[in-house]
Coordinates of N, CA, C and O in Angstrom, one line a residue:
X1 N -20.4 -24.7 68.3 CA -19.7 -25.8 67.7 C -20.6 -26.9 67.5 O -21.6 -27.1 68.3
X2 N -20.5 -27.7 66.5 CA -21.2 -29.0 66.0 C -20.3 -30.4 66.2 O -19.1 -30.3 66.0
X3 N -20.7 -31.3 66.5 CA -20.1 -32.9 66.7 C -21.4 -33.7 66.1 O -22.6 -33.8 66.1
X4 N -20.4 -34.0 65.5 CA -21.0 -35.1 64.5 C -20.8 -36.8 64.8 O -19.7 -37.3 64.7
X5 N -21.9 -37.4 65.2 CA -22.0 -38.7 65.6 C -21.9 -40.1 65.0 O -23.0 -40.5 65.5
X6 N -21.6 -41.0 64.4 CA -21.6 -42.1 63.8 C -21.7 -43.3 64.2 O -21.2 -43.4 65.3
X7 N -22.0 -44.3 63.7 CA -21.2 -45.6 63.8 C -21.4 -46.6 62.8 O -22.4 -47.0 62.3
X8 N -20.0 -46.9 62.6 CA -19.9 -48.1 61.6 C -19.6 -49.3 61.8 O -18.5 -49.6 62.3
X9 N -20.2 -50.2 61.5 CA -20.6 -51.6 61.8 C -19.7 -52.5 60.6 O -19.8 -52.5 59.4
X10 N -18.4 -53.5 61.7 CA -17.7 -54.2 60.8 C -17.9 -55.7 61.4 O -17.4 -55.9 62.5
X11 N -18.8 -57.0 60.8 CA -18.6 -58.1 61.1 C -19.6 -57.9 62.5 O -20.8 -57.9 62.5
X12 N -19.0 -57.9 63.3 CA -19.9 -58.4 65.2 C -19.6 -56.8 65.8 O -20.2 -56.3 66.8
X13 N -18.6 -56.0 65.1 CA -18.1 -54.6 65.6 C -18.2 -53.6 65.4 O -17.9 -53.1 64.4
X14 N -19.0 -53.0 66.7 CA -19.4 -51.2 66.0 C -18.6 -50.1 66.4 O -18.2 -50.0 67.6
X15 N -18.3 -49.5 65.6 CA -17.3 -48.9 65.4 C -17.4 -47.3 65.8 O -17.6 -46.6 64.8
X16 N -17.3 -46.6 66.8 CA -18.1 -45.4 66.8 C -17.0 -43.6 66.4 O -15.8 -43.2 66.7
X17 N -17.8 -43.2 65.7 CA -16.9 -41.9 65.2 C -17.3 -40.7 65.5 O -18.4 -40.5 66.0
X18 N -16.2 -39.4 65.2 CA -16.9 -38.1 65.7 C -16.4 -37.4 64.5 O -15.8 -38.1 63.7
X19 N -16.6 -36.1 64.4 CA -16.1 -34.7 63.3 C -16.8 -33.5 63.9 O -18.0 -33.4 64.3
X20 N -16.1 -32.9 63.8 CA -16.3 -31.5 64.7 C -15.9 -30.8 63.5 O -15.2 -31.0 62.6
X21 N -16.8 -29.8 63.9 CA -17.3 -28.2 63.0 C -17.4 -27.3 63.7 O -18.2 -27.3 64.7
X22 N -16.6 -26.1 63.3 CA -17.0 -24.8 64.0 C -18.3 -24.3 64.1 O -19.2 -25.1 63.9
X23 N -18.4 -23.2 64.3 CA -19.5 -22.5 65.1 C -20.3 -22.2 63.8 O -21.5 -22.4 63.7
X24 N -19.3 -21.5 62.5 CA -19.6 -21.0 61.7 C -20.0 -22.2 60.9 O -20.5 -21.9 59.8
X25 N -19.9 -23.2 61.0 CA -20.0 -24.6 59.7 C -21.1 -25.1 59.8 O -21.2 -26.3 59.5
X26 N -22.3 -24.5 60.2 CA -23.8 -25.6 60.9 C -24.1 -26.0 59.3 O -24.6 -27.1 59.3
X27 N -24.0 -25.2 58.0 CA -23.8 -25.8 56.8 C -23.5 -27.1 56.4 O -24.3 -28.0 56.3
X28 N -21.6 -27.0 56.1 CA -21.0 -28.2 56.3 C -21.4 -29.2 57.4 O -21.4 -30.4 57.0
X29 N -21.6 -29.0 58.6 CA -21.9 -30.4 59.1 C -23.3 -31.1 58.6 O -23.4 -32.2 58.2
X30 N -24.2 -30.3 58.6 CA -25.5 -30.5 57.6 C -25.4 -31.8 56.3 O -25.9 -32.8 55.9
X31 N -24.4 -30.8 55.8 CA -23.9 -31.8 54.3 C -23.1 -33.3 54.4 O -23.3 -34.3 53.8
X32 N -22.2 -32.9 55.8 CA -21.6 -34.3 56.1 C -22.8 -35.7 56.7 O -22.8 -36.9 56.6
X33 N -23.6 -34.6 57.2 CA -24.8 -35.7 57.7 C -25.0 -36.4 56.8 O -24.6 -37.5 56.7
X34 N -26.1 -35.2 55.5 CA -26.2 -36.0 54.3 C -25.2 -37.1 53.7 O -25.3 -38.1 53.1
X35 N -24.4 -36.6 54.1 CA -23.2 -37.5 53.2 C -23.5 -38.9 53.8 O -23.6 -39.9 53.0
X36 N -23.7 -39.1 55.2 CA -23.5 -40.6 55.8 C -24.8 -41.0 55.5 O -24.9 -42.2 55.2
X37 N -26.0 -40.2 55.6 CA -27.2 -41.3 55.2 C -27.5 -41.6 54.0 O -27.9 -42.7 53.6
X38 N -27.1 -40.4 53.2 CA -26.7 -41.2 51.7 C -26.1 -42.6 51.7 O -26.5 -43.4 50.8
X39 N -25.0 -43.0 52.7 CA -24.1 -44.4 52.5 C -25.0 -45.1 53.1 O -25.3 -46.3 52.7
X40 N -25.8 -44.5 54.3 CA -26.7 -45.4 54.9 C -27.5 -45.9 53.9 O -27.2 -47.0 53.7
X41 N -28.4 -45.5 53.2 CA -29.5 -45.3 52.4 C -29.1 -46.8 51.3 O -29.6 -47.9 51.2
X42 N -27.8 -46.2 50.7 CA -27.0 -47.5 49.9 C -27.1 -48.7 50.3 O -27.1 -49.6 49.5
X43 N -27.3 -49.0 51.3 CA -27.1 -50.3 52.4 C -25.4 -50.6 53.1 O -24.9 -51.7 53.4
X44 N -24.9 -49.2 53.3 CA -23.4 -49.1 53.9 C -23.9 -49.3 55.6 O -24.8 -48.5 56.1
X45 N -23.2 -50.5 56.2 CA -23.3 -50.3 57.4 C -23.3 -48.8 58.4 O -22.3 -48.5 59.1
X46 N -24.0 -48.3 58.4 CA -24.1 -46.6 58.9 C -24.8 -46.8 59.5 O -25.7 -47.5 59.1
X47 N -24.9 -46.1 61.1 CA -26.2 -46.0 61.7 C -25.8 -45.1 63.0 O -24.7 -44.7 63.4
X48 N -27.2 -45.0 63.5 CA -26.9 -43.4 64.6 C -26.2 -42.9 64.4 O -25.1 -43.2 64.9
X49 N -26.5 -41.9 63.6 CA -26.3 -40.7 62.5 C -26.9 -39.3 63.5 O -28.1 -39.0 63.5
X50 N -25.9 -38.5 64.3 CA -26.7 -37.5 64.8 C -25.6 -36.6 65.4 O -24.4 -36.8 65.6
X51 N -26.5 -35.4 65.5 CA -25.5 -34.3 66.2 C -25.8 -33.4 66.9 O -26.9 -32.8 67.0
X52 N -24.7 -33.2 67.7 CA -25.0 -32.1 69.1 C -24.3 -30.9 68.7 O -23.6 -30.6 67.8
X53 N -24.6 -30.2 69.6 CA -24.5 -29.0 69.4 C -24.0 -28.3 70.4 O -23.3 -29.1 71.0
X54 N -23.8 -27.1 70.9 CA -22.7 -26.1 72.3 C -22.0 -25.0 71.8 O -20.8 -24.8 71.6
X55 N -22.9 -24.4 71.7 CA -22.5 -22.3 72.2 C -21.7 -22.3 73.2 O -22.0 -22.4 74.4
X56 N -20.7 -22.1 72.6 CA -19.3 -20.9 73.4 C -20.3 -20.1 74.3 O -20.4 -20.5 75.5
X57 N -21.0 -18.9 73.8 CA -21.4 -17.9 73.7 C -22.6 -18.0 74.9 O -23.2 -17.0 75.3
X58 N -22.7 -19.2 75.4 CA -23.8 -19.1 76.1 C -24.1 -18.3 77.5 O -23.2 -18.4 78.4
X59 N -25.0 -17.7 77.7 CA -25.0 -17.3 78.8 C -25.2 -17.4 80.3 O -25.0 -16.5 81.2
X60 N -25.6 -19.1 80.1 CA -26.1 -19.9 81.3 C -26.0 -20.9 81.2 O -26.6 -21.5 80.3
X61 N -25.3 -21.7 82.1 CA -25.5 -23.3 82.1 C -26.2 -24.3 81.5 O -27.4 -24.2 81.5
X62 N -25.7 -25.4 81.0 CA -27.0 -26.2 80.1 C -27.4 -27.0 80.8 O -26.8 -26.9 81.9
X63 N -28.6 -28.1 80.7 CA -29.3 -28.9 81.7 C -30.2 -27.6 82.8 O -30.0 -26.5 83.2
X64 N -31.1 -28.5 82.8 CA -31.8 -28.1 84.0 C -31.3 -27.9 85.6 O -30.3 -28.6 86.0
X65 N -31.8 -27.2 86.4 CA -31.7 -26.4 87.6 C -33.2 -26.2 88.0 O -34.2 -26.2 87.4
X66 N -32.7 -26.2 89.7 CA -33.6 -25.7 90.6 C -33.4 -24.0 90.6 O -32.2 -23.5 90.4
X67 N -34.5 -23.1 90.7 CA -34.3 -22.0 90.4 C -34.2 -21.8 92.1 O -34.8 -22.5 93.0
X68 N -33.1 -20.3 92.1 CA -32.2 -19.5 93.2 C -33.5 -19.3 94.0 O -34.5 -18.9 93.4
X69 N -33.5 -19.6 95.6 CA -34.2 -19.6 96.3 C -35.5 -18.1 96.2 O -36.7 -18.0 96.5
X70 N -34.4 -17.0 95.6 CA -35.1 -15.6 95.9 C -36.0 -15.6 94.4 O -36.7 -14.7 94.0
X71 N -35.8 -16.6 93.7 CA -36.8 -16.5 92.6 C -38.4 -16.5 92.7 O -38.9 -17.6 93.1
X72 N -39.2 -15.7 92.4 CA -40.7 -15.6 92.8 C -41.7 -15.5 91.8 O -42.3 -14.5 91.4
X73 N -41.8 -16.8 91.4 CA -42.6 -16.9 90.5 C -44.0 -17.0 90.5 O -44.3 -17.3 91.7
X74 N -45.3 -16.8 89.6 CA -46.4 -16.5 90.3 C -47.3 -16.6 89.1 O -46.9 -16.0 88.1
X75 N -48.1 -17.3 89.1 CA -49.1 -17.8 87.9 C -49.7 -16.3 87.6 O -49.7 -15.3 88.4
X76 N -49.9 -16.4 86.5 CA -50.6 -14.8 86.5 C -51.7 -14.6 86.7 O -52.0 -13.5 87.2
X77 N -52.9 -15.7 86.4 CA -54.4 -15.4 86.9 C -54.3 -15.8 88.5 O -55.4 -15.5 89.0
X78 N -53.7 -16.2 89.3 CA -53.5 -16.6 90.3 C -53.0 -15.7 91.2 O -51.7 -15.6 91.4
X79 N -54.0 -14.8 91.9 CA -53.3 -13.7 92.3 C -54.5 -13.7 94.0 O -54.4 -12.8 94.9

């Protein structure tokens, strides 16, 4: 899935927005980006303009970890 980040700036107030896209739409949200820096570009109050991202599908927790104690890792020339 894609989330789409915004914010629009009215007078002293920023205004912050979202738009979500399926899994299948990395297209479409692409295009909607364009769409807002296009307005940005115009001189339309627009700004941080960005997007995250999150696989259903994943297989492992996101963020960083301490790896499981029994993990044995070992430089390879280092023997």
């Amino acid at each position: 899935m894609y989330m789409i980040y915004w914010t629009e700036i009215t007078g002293d107030t920023r205004n912050p927005y979202q738009e979500l896209f399926s899994q299948a739409d990395l297209r479409a949200a692409l295009q909607f980006m364009e769409k807002l820096r296009q307005r940005q570009r115009a001189g339309e109050p627009v700004c941080f303009v960005v997007m995250s991202s999150e696989n259903p599908d994943s297989v492992g927790h996101a963020g960083a970890a301490d790896p499981h104690p029994d993990y044995k890792w070992m430089k390879r020339r280092k023997q």
